[in-house]
Amino acid sequence: MRTFRTLAVLAASALLLTGCAQAERGPDKDGVVRLRFQSLAWQKESVAINKQLVKEWNAAHPKVRIDYVQGSWDSVHDQLLTSFEGGEAPDIIHDASDDLADFSYGGHLADLTKLLPARLKADIPQRSWDTTTFDGKVYGVPFLQEPRVLMANEKLLKASGVRVPTPEQPWSWAEFRQVAKKLTADMGRGRYGVAWPLKEPVSAALNLGLSAGGELFGRGSDGKVKIRFTDADAVVPGTVRAQVNTDGSASAATLGMGGSDTLPGFFGGKYAMVPLGFSYRQQIAQQAPEGFSWKVLPAPAGRDGLAQGVSPQTLSVAEDSPFKKQAVEFIDFFLAPDNMTRLAKGDWMLPTGEKALKDPSLRTPEDGWATGAALAAHLRSAPAQSVRGYPEWKDKVATPAYQEFYSGAIDEAQLRQRLERDGNLVLARYQR
């Protein structure tokens, strides 16, 4: 026991010294402040835009230099956790809002509330700031967001004669189910009205469920979160299950697929519609065979209209950074309206900034940009945004429960029991 305690003290001392070194970091001998910006951009065009903006900043600010660091979405959470604990975190951190809660509560991210310039605060609507606000403090700047939409085979839609939805007159969830049945019947054996790629089933159920009034997570007067699966929460998963197991209008084979896995079948006419993130338009535009005609449709609407949960991409500042003011100044430059538009186009996503969203290039019917722009006002903070313990609940409880429900292995009552009983046990550990 003594050896263990000694080692623990030595480890803690090492971390403390590393943290002190980080905090004491100052300008170099030429008076130049250097900040590390870790970007998670991965598409060729997006990486190029990120690097170009860094280059433009450095040319205009010789005394505050930004060093571009390439990160990866696949490993960012564990990588950041290690860098925080070792006192080596980048100054400016690119992440997603649903990954910020534990880092914020853990004291690893700077509170930006008083550092944000008025221009930036005013340009991004409060519904977006809500995604990065924990206990009344802002820990990130949300700048790109991605609604789920329906990618549809335009030729099959026209041939079936179904009503084509618009953001002003979307399908209800019930109408969507009927349309999928009709498309399946019209297309013939072995072909389906819809393919649900639900390798990661939880976020789809939660975020689309907002349209039906579902929330799943409720916070009591004591501030603690509890899971309560209501009839509203059952609308979206119930639709998927019915399409797969009752109507035969959705392929069971796609339930374990990722979005990209369904595209060959979509191009080949096996699936008339595929619910996907907005950025998948890029893959479709680049990979679709010649002559393939496709259309972006809004996701179905429920009791609360087109409301949908999102977890925007974010920029945060490390609490240990001694250059918080300069870091926020770079973020303000990086997310100026014209620059935010460039970033959105590079990632095929929607900007959160209202000025950027008004850019004509993001309002064109081409590639469904106009449909996405019309959905922006309906996007809300994802239900699990500030729930501590959500990653464990998602991986250990919710994902297998939803998968079994969609396959028909368990019914709705059993799904409710699994999500509530087992889920609340997980969350309780994080809220003691």
Coordinates of N, CA and C in Angstrom, one line a residue, residues 123-343:
D123 N -23.8 36.4 -33.6 CA -24.0 35.8 -34.9 C -24.5 34.3 -34.8
I124 N -24.1 33.7 -33.7 CA -24.5 32.3 -33.5 C -25.8 32.3 -32.6
P125 N -26.9 31.7 -33.0 CA -28.1 31.7 -32.2 C -28.0 30.9 -30.9
Q126 N -28.8 31.3 -29.9 CA -28.7 30.7 -28.6 C -28.9 29.2 -28.6
R127 N -29.8 28.7 -29.5 CA -30.0 27.2 -29.6 C -28.7 26.5 -29.9
S128 N -27.8 27.1 -30.6 CA -26.5 26.5 -30.9 C -25.6 26.6 -29.7
W129 N -25.6 27.8 -29.0 CA -24.8 28.0 -27.8 C -25.2 27.0 -26.7
D130 N -26.5 26.6 -26.7 CA -26.9 25.6 -25.7 C -26.2 24.3 -25.8
T131 N -25.7 24.0 -27.0 CA -25.0 22.7 -27.1 C -23.6 22.7 -26.4
T132 N -23.1 23.8 -26.1 CA -21.7 23.9 -25.5 C -21.7 24.6 -24.2
T133 N -22.9 24.7 -23.6 CA -23.1 25.4 -22.3 C -23.4 24.4 -21.2
F134 N -22.5 24.4 -20.2 CA -22.7 23.4 -19.1 C -22.6 24.2 -17.8
D135 N -23.6 24.1 -16.9 CA -23.7 24.8 -15.7 C -23.6 26.3 -15.9
G136 N -24.2 26.8 -17.0 CA -24.2 28.2 -17.3 C -22.9 28.8 -17.9
K137 N -22.0 27.9 -18.2 CA -20.7 28.4 -18.7 C -20.5 27.8 -20.1
V138 N -19.9 28.6 -21.0 CA -19.6 28.2 -22.4 C -18.2 27.6 -22.5
Y139 N -18.2 26.4 -23.0 CA -16.9 25.7 -23.1 C -16.5 25.4 -24.6
G140 N -17.2 25.9 -25.5 CA -16.9 25.7 -26.9 C -17.7 26.6 -27.8
V141 N -17.2 26.9 -29.0 CA -17.9 27.7 -30.0 C -18.4 26.7 -31.1
P142 N -19.7 26.5 -31.2 CA -20.3 25.6 -32.2 C -20.3 26.3 -33.5
F143 N -19.7 25.6 -34.6 CA -19.6 26.3 -35.9 C -20.1 25.5 -37.1
L144 N -20.1 24.2 -37.0 CA -20.7 23.4 -38.1 C -21.7 22.4 -37.6
Q145 N -22.8 22.2 -38.3 CA -23.8 21.3 -37.8 C -24.4 20.5 -39.0
E146 N -24.9 19.3 -38.6 CA -25.4 18.4 -39.7 C -26.7 17.7 -39.3
P147 N -27.8 18.2 -39.9 CA -29.1 17.5 -39.7 C -29.1 16.2 -40.5
R148 N -30.0 15.3 -40.0 CA -30.3 14.1 -40.8 C -31.4 14.4 -41.8
V149 N -31.2 13.9 -43.0 CA -32.1 14.1 -44.1 C -32.4 12.8 -44.8
L150 N -33.3 12.8 -45.7 CA -33.6 11.6 -46.6 C -33.0 11.8 -47.9
M151 N -32.0 10.9 -48.3 CA -31.5 10.9 -49.6 C -32.4 10.0 -50.5
A152 N -33.0 10.6 -51.6 CA -34.0 9.8 -52.3 C -33.6 9.7 -53.8
N153 N -34.0 8.5 -54.3 CA -33.8 8.3 -55.8 C -34.9 9.0 -56.5
E154 N -34.6 10.1 -57.2 CA -35.6 11.0 -57.7 C -36.5 10.3 -58.8
K155 N -35.9 9.4 -59.6 CA -36.6 8.7 -60.6 C -37.7 7.8 -60.0
L156 N -37.3 7.1 -58.9 CA -38.3 6.2 -58.3 C -39.4 7.0 -57.6
L157 N -39.1 8.1 -57.0 CA -40.1 9.0 -56.4 C -41.1 9.4 -57.4
K158 N -40.6 9.9 -58.6 CA -41.5 10.4 -59.6 C -42.4 9.3 -60.2
A159 N -41.8 8.1 -60.4 CA -42.5 7.0 -60.9 C -43.7 6.5 -60.0
S160 N -43.4 6.6 -58.7 CA -44.4 6.1 -57.7 C -45.6 7.1 -57.6
G161 N -45.4 8.3 -57.9 CA -46.5 9.3 -57.8 C -46.7 9.8 -56.4
V162 N -45.8 9.5 -55.4 CA -46.0 9.9 -54.0 C -45.8 11.4 -53.9
R163 N -46.4 12.0 -52.9 CA -46.2 13.4 -52.7 C -44.8 13.6 -52.2
V164 N -44.1 14.5 -52.9 CA -42.7 14.8 -52.5 C -42.7 15.9 -51.4
P165 N -42.1 15.6 -50.3 CA -42.1 16.6 -49.1 C -41.2 17.7 -49.3
T166 N -41.5 18.8 -48.7 CA -40.6 20.0 -48.6 C -40.5 20.4 -47.2
P167 N -39.5 21.3 -46.8 CA -39.4 21.7 -45.4 C -40.7 22.4 -45.0
E168 N -41.4 23.0 -45.9 CA -42.7 23.7 -45.6 C -43.8 22.7 -45.4
Q169 N -43.8 21.6 -46.1 CA -44.8 20.5 -46.0 C -44.1 19.2 -46.0
P170 N -43.5 18.8 -44.9 CA -42.8 17.5 -44.8 C -43.8 16.4 -44.6
W171 N -43.3 15.2 -44.7 CA -44.1 14.0 -44.4 C -44.2 13.9 -42.9
S172 N -45.3 13.4 -42.4 CA -45.4 13.0 -41.0 C -44.7 11.6 -40.9
W173 N -44.4 11.1 -39.7 CA -43.8 9.8 -39.5 C -44.8 8.7 -40.1
A174 N -46.1 8.9 -39.9 CA -47.0 7.9 -40.4 C -47.0 7.9 -41.9
E175 N -47.0 9.1 -42.5 CA -47.0 9.2 -44.0 C -45.7 8.6 -44.6
F176 N -44.6 8.9 -43.9 CA -43.3 8.3 -44.3 C -43.4 6.8 -44.4
R177 N -44.0 6.2 -43.4 CA -44.2 4.8 -43.3 C -45.0 4.3 -44.5
Q178 N -46.1 5.0 -44.8 CA -46.9 4.6 -46.0 C -46.2 4.8 -47.3
V179 N -45.4 5.8 -47.4 CA -44.6 6.1 -48.7 C -43.6 5.0 -48.9
A180 N -42.9 4.6 -47.8 CA -42.0 3.5 -47.9 C -42.6 2.2 -48.4
K181 N -43.8 1.9 -47.9 CA -44.6 0.7 -48.3 C -44.9 0.8 -49.8
K182 N -45.4 1.9 -50.2 CA -45.7 2.1 -51.6 C -44.5 1.9 -52.5
L183 N -43.4 2.5 -52.2 CA -42.2 2.4 -53.0 C -41.7 1.0 -53.0
T184 N -41.8 0.3 -51.9 CA -41.4 -1.1 -51.9 C -42.3 -1.9 -52.9
A185 N -43.6 -1.7 -52.8 CA -44.5 -2.5 -53.7 C -44.2 -2.1 -55.2
D186 N -44.0 -0.9 -55.4 CA -43.7 -0.5 -56.8 C -42.4 -1.0 -57.4
M187 N -41.4 -1.1 -56.5 CA -40.1 -1.4 -56.9 C -39.9 -2.9 -57.2
G188 N -40.7 -3.8 -56.6 CA -40.6 -5.2 -56.9 C -39.8 -6.0 -55.8
R189 N -39.8 -7.3 -56.0 CA -39.2 -8.1 -55.0 C -37.7 -7.9 -54.8
G190 N -37.3 -7.9 -53.5 CA -35.9 -7.7 -53.2 C -35.4 -6.3 -53.2
R191 N -36.4 -5.3 -53.4 CA -36.1 -3.9 -53.3 C -36.9 -3.3 -52.2
Y192 N -36.4 -2.2 -51.7 CA -37.0 -1.6 -50.5 C -37.2 -0.1 -50.6
G193 N -38.3 0.3 -49.9 CA -38.5 1.8 -49.9 C -37.5 2.6 -49.2
V194 N -36.9 1.9 -48.1 CA -35.9 2.7 -47.3 C -34.9 1.7 -46.8
A195 N -33.7 2.2 -46.6 CA -32.6 1.5 -45.9 C -32.2 2.3 -44.7
W196 N -32.2 1.7 -43.5 CA -31.8 2.4 -42.3 C -30.4 1.9 -41.9
P197 N -29.3 2.7 -42.1 CA -28.0 2.3 -41.7 C -27.8 2.6 -40.2
L198 N -28.0 1.7 -39.4 CA -28.0 1.9 -37.9 C -27.0 1.2 -37.2
K199 N -25.8 1.2 -37.7 CA -24.7 0.6 -37.0 C -24.5 1.3 -35.6
E200 N -24.7 2.7 -35.7 CA -24.8 3.5 -34.4 C -26.2 4.0 -34.2
P201 N -27.1 3.2 -33.6 CA -28.5 3.4 -33.6 C -29.0 4.5 -32.6
V202 N -28.2 4.8 -31.6 CA -28.7 5.7 -30.5 C -28.9 7.1 -30.9
S203 N -27.9 7.7 -31.6 CA -28.1 9.2 -31.9 C -29.2 9.4 -32.9
A204 N -29.4 8.4 -33.8 CA -30.6 8.6 -34.7 C -31.9 8.6 -34.0
A205 N -32.1 7.6 -33.1 CA -33.3 7.6 -32.3 C -33.5 8.8 -31.4
L206 N -32.5 9.3 -30.8 CA -32.6 10.4 -29.9 C -32.8 11.7 -30.7
N207 N -32.0 12.0 -31.7 CA -32.0 13.2 -32.4 C -33.3 13.4 -33.2
L208 N -33.6 12.3 -34.0 CA -34.9 12.4 -34.8 C -36.1 12.4 -33.9
G209 N -36.0 11.8 -32.7 CA -37.1 11.7 -31.7 C -37.6 13.0 -31.2
L210 N -36.7 14.1 -31.3 CA -37.2 15.4 -30.9 C -38.4 15.9 -31.7
S211 N -38.5 15.4 -32.9 CA -39.6 15.9 -33.8 C -40.9 15.4 -33.2
A212 N -40.9 14.2 -32.6 CA -42.1 13.6 -32.0 C -42.4 14.0 -30.6
G213 N -41.5 14.9 -30.1 CA -41.6 15.3 -28.7 C -40.9 14.5 -27.7
G214 N -40.1 13.6 -28.2 CA -39.3 12.7 -27.3 C -38.1 13.4 -26.7
E215 N -37.7 13.1 -25.5 CA -36.6 13.8 -24.9 C -35.7 12.7 -24.1
L216 N -36.3 11.7 -23.6 CA -35.7 10.6 -23.0 C -35.0 10.9 -21.7
F217 N -34.2 12.0 -21.7 CA -33.4 12.4 -20.5 C -34.2 13.6 -19.8
G218 N -34.5 13.5 -18.6 CA -35.1 14.5 -17.8 C -34.3 14.9 -16.6
R219 N -34.2 16.2 -16.3 CA -33.4 16.7 -15.2 C -34.4 17.1 -14.1
G220 N -34.2 16.5 -12.9 CA -35.1 16.8 -11.8 C -34.7 18.1 -11.0
S221 N -35.5 18.4 -10.0 CA -35.2 19.6 -9.2 C -33.9 19.5 -8.5
D222 N -33.4 18.3 -8.3 CA -32.1 18.1 -7.6 C -30.9 18.2 -8.6
G223 N -31.3 18.5 -9.9 CA -30.2 18.6 -10.9 C -29.8 17.3 -11.5
K224 N -30.3 16.2 -11.0 CA -29.9 14.9 -11.5 C -30.7 14.5 -12.7
V225 N -30.1 13.7 -13.6 CA -30.7 13.3 -14.9 C -31.2 11.9 -14.7
K226 N -32.5 11.6 -15.2 CA -33.0 10.3 -15.2 C -33.6 10.0 -16.6
I227 N -33.6 8.8 -16.9 CA -34.1 8.3 -18.2 C -35.6 7.9 -18.0
R228 N -36.4 8.4 -18.9 CA -37.8 8.1 -18.9 C -38.3 7.9 -20.4
F229 N -38.5 6.7 -20.8 CA -38.9 6.4 -22.2 C -40.4 6.5 -22.3
T230 N -40.9 7.5 -23.0 CA -42.3 7.8 -23.2 C -42.8 7.3 -24.5
D231 N -44.1 7.5 -24.8 CA -44.7 7.2 -26.1 C -44.0 8.0 -27.2
A232 N -43.7 9.3 -26.8 CA -43.1 10.1 -27.8 C -41.7 9.6 -28.2
D233 N -41.0 9.1 -27.2 CA -39.6 8.5 -27.5 C -39.7 7.2 -28.4
A234 N -40.9 6.6 -28.4 CA -41.1 5.4 -29.1 C -41.4 5.6 -30.6
V235 N -41.8 6.8 -31.0 CA -42.3 7.0 -32.4 C -41.2 6.6 -33.4
V236 N -40.0 7.1 -33.3 CA -39.0 6.9 -34.3 C -38.5 5.4 -34.3
P237 N -38.1 4.9 -33.1 CA -37.7 3.4 -33.1 C -38.9 2.5 -33.5
G238 N -40.1 2.9 -33.1 CA -41.3 2.1 -33.5 C -41.5 2.1 -35.0
T239 N -41.2 3.2 -35.7 CA -41.4 3.3 -37.1 C -40.4 2.4 -37.8
V240 N -39.1 2.5 -37.3 CA -38.1 1.6 -37.9 C -38.4 0.1 -37.8
R241 N -38.8 -0.2 -36.5 CA -39.1 -1.6 -36.3 C -40.3 -2.1 -37.2
A242 N -41.3 -1.3 -37.3 CA -42.4 -1.6 -38.1 C -42.1 -1.8 -39.6
Q243 N -41.2 -0.9 -40.1 CA -40.8 -1.0 -41.5 C -40.0 -2.2 -41.8
V244 N -39.2 -2.6 -40.8 CA -38.4 -3.8 -41.0 C -39.2 -5.1 -40.8
N245 N -39.9 -5.2 -39.7 CA -40.5 -6.4 -39.3 C -42.0 -6.6 -39.7
T246 N -42.7 -5.5 -39.9 CA -44.2 -5.6 -40.2 C -44.4 -5.3 -41.7
D247 N -43.9 -4.2 -42.1 CA -44.2 -3.7 -43.5 C -43.3 -4.4 -44.6
G248 N -42.1 -4.7 -44.2 CA -41.2 -5.3 -45.1 C -40.7 -4.2 -46.1
S249 N -40.8 -2.9 -45.7 CA -40.4 -1.8 -46.5 C -39.0 -1.3 -46.3
A250 N -38.3 -1.9 -45.2 CA -36.9 -1.5 -44.9 C -36.1 -2.8 -44.8
S251 N -34.9 -2.8 -45.3 CA -34.0 -3.9 -45.3 C -33.4 -4.2 -43.9
A252 N -33.6 -5.4 -43.4 CA -33.0 -5.8 -42.1 C -31.5 -5.8 -42.3
A253 N -31.0 -6.1 -43.5 CA -29.6 -6.2 -43.7 C -28.8 -5.0 -43.5
T254 N -29.5 -3.8 -43.6 CA -28.7 -2.5 -43.5 C -28.6 -2.0 -42.0
L255 N -29.3 -2.7 -41.1 CA -29.4 -2.2 -39.7 C -28.0 -2.2 -39.1
G256 N -27.1 -3.1 -39.5 CA -25.8 -3.1 -39.0 C -24.7 -2.4 -39.8
M257 N -25.2 -1.6 -40.8 CA -24.3 -0.9 -41.7 C -24.1 0.5 -41.3
G258 N -22.9 1.1 -41.7 CA -22.7 2.5 -41.7 C -23.3 3.1 -42.9
G259 N -23.4 4.5 -42.9 CA -24.1 5.2 -44.0 C -23.5 4.9 -45.3
S260 N -22.1 4.9 -45.4 CA -21.5 4.7 -46.7 C -21.7 3.3 -47.3
D261 N -22.0 2.3 -46.4 CA -22.2 0.9 -46.8 C -23.5 0.8 -47.7
T262 N -24.4 1.7 -47.4 CA -25.7 1.6 -48.2 C -25.7 2.3 -49.5
L263 N -24.7 3.1 -49.8 CA -24.7 3.8 -51.1 C -24.7 3.0 -52.3
P264 N -23.9 1.9 -52.4 CA -24.0 1.0 -53.6 C -25.4 0.6 -53.9
G265 N -26.1 0.1 -52.8 CA -27.5 -0.3 -53.0 C -28.4 0.8 -53.4
F266 N -28.1 2.0 -52.9 CA -28.9 3.2 -53.2 C -28.7 3.5 -54.7
F267 N -27.4 3.5 -55.2 CA -27.1 3.8 -56.6 C -27.7 2.8 -57.5
G268 N -27.8 1.5 -57.0 CA -28.2 0.4 -57.8 C -29.8 0.3 -57.8
G269 N -30.5 1.1 -57.1 CA -31.9 1.0 -57.1 C -32.5 0.0 -56.1
K270 N -31.7 -0.5 -55.2 CA -32.2 -1.5 -54.3 C -32.9 -0.8 -53.2
Y271 N -32.5 0.5 -52.8 CA -33.2 1.3 -51.8 C -33.6 2.6 -52.4
A272 N -34.9 3.0 -52.3 CA -35.4 4.2 -52.8 C -35.0 5.4 -52.0
M273 N -34.8 5.2 -50.7 CA -34.5 6.3 -49.7 C -33.5 5.8 -48.7
V274 N -32.6 6.7 -48.2 CA -31.7 6.4 -47.2 C -31.6 7.6 -46.2
P275 N -32.0 7.5 -44.9 CA -31.7 8.6 -44.0 C -30.2 8.7 -43.7
L276 N -29.7 9.8 -43.9 CA -28.2 10.0 -43.7 C -28.0 11.4 -43.2
G277 N -26.8 11.6 -42.7 CA -26.3 13.0 -42.4 C -26.2 13.8 -43.6
F278 N -26.3 15.1 -43.4 CA -26.3 16.1 -44.6 C -25.0 16.0 -45.4
S279 N -23.9 15.7 -44.7 CA -22.6 15.8 -45.4 C -22.4 14.6 -46.3
Y280 N -23.3 13.6 -46.2 CA -23.2 12.4 -47.2 C -23.4 12.8 -48.6
R281 N -24.0 14.0 -48.8 CA -24.2 14.5 -50.1 C -22.9 14.6 -51.0
Q282 N -21.8 14.8 -50.3 CA -20.6 14.9 -51.0 C -20.2 13.5 -51.6
Q283 N -20.4 12.5 -50.8 CA -20.1 11.1 -51.4 C -21.0 10.8 -52.5
I284 N -22.3 11.2 -52.4 CA -23.3 10.9 -53.4 C -22.9 11.6 -54.7
A285 N -22.6 12.9 -54.5 CA -22.3 13.7 -55.7 C -21.1 13.2 -56.4
Q286 N -20.1 12.7 -55.7 CA -18.8 12.3 -56.3 C -18.9 10.9 -56.7
Q287 N -19.7 10.0 -56.1 CA -19.7 8.6 -56.4 C -20.8 8.1 -57.3
A288 N -21.9 8.8 -57.4 CA -23.1 8.3 -58.1 C -22.8 8.1 -59.5
P289 N -23.3 7.0 -60.1 CA -23.0 6.7 -61.5 C -23.7 7.8 -62.4
E290 N -23.1 7.9 -63.6 CA -23.6 8.9 -64.5 C -25.1 8.7 -64.8
G291 N -25.9 9.8 -64.7 CA -27.3 9.7 -65.0 C -28.2 9.4 -63.8
F292 N -27.5 9.1 -62.6 CA -28.3 8.9 -61.4 C -28.8 10.2 -60.9
S293 N -30.1 10.3 -60.7 CA -30.8 11.5 -60.2 C -31.2 11.3 -58.8
W294 N -30.8 12.2 -57.9 CA -31.1 12.1 -56.5 C -31.6 13.4 -55.9
K295 N -32.3 13.3 -54.8 CA -32.9 14.5 -54.2 C -32.8 14.5 -52.7
V296 N -32.6 15.6 -52.1 CA -32.5 15.7 -50.6 C -33.9 16.1 -50.1
L297 N -34.4 15.3 -49.2 CA -35.7 15.5 -48.6 C -35.6 15.8 -47.1
P298 N -36.4 16.6 -46.5 CA -36.4 16.7 -45.0 C -36.8 15.5 -44.3
A299 N -36.2 15.2 -43.2 CA -36.7 14.1 -42.3 C -38.1 14.3 -42.0
P300 N -38.8 13.2 -41.7 CA -40.3 13.4 -41.3 C -40.4 14.2 -40.1
A301 N -41.6 14.8 -40.0 CA -42.0 15.7 -38.9 C -43.0 15.1 -38.0
G302 N -42.9 15.4 -36.7 CA -43.9 14.9 -35.7 C -44.6 16.0 -35.0
R303 N -45.0 15.7 -33.8 CA -45.7 16.7 -32.9 C -45.0 18.0 -32.8
D304 N -43.7 18.0 -32.8 CA -42.9 19.2 -32.7 C -42.3 19.6 -34.0
G305 N -42.9 19.3 -35.1 CA -42.5 19.7 -36.4 C -41.2 19.1 -36.8
L306 N -40.3 19.9 -37.4 CA -39.0 19.4 -37.9 C -37.9 19.4 -36.9
A307 N -38.2 19.6 -35.6 CA -37.2 19.7 -34.6 C -36.3 18.5 -34.6
Q308 N -35.0 18.7 -34.5 CA -34.0 17.6 -34.6 C -32.8 18.0 -33.8
G309 N -32.3 17.0 -33.1 CA -31.1 17.2 -32.3 C -29.8 17.1 -33.1
V310 N -28.9 18.0 -32.8 CA -27.6 18.0 -33.4 C -26.5 18.1 -32.4
S311 N -25.3 17.7 -32.7 CA -24.1 17.9 -31.9 C -23.1 18.6 -32.8
P312 N -23.1 19.9 -32.8 CA -22.2 20.6 -33.8 C -20.7 20.4 -33.5
Q313 N -19.9 20.6 -34.6 CA -18.5 20.7 -34.4 C -18.2 22.0 -33.6
T314 N -17.1 21.9 -32.8 CA -16.8 23.0 -31.9 C -15.3 23.4 -31.9
L315 N -15.1 24.6 -31.4 CA -13.7 25.0 -31.1 C -13.6 25.4 -29.7
S316 N -12.7 24.8 -28.9 CA -12.6 25.1 -27.5 C -11.1 25.5 -27.2
V317 N -10.9 26.0 -26.0 CA -9.6 26.4 -25.6 C -9.2 25.6 -24.3
A318 N -8.0 25.1 -24.3 CA -7.6 24.3 -23.1 C -7.5 25.3 -21.9
E319 N -7.9 24.8 -20.7 CA -7.8 25.5 -19.5 C -6.4 25.8 -19.2
D320 N -5.4 24.9 -19.5 CA -4.0 25.1 -19.2 C -3.3 26.1 -20.1
S321 N -4.0 26.5 -21.2 CA -3.3 27.4 -22.1 C -3.1 28.8 -21.5
P322 N -1.8 29.3 -21.6 CA -1.6 30.6 -21.0 C -2.0 31.7 -22.0
F323 N -2.5 31.3 -23.2 CA -2.8 32.3 -24.2 C -4.3 32.2 -24.6
K324 N -5.1 32.2 -23.6 CA -6.6 32.1 -23.9 C -7.1 33.3 -24.7
K325 N -6.7 34.5 -24.4 CA -7.1 35.7 -25.1 C -6.8 35.6 -26.6
Q326 N -5.5 35.2 -26.9 CA -5.1 35.1 -28.3 C -5.8 33.9 -29.0
A327 N -6.0 32.9 -28.3 CA -6.7 31.7 -28.8 C -8.1 32.1 -29.3
V328 N -8.8 32.9 -28.5 CA -10.2 33.3 -28.8 C -10.2 34.3 -30.0
E329 N -9.1 35.1 -30.0 CA -9.0 36.0 -31.2 C -8.9 35.3 -32.5
F330 N -8.1 34.2 -32.4 CA -8.0 33.3 -33.6 C -9.3 32.7 -34.0
I331 N -10.0 32.2 -33.0 CA -11.3 31.5 -33.2 C -12.3 32.6 -33.9
D332 N -12.2 33.8 -33.4 CA -13.1 34.8 -34.0 C -12.8 35.1 -35.4
F333 N -11.5 35.1 -35.8 CA -11.1 35.2 -37.2 C -11.5 34.0 -38.0
F334 N -11.2 32.8 -37.4 CA -11.5 31.6 -38.1 C -12.9 31.4 -38.5
L335 N -13.8 32.0 -37.6 CA -15.2 31.8 -37.8 C -15.9 33.1 -38.2
A336 N -15.2 34.0 -38.8 CA -15.8 35.2 -39.5 C -16.8 34.7 -40.5
P337 N -17.9 35.4 -40.8 CA -18.9 34.9 -41.7 C -18.4 34.3 -43.0
D338 N -17.5 35.0 -43.7 CA -17.0 34.4 -45.0 C -16.2 33.2 -44.8
N339 N -15.4 33.1 -43.7 CA -14.6 31.9 -43.4 C -15.5 30.8 -43.0
M340 N -16.5 31.0 -42.2 CA -17.4 30.0 -41.8 C -18.2 29.4 -43.0
T341 N -18.5 30.2 -44.0 CA -19.1 29.7 -45.2 C -18.1 28.8 -45.9
R342 N -16.9 29.2 -46.0 CA -15.8 28.3 -46.6 C -15.7 27.0 -45.9
L343 N -15.7 27.0 -44.6 CA -15.6 25.8 -43.8 C -16.8 24.9 -44.1

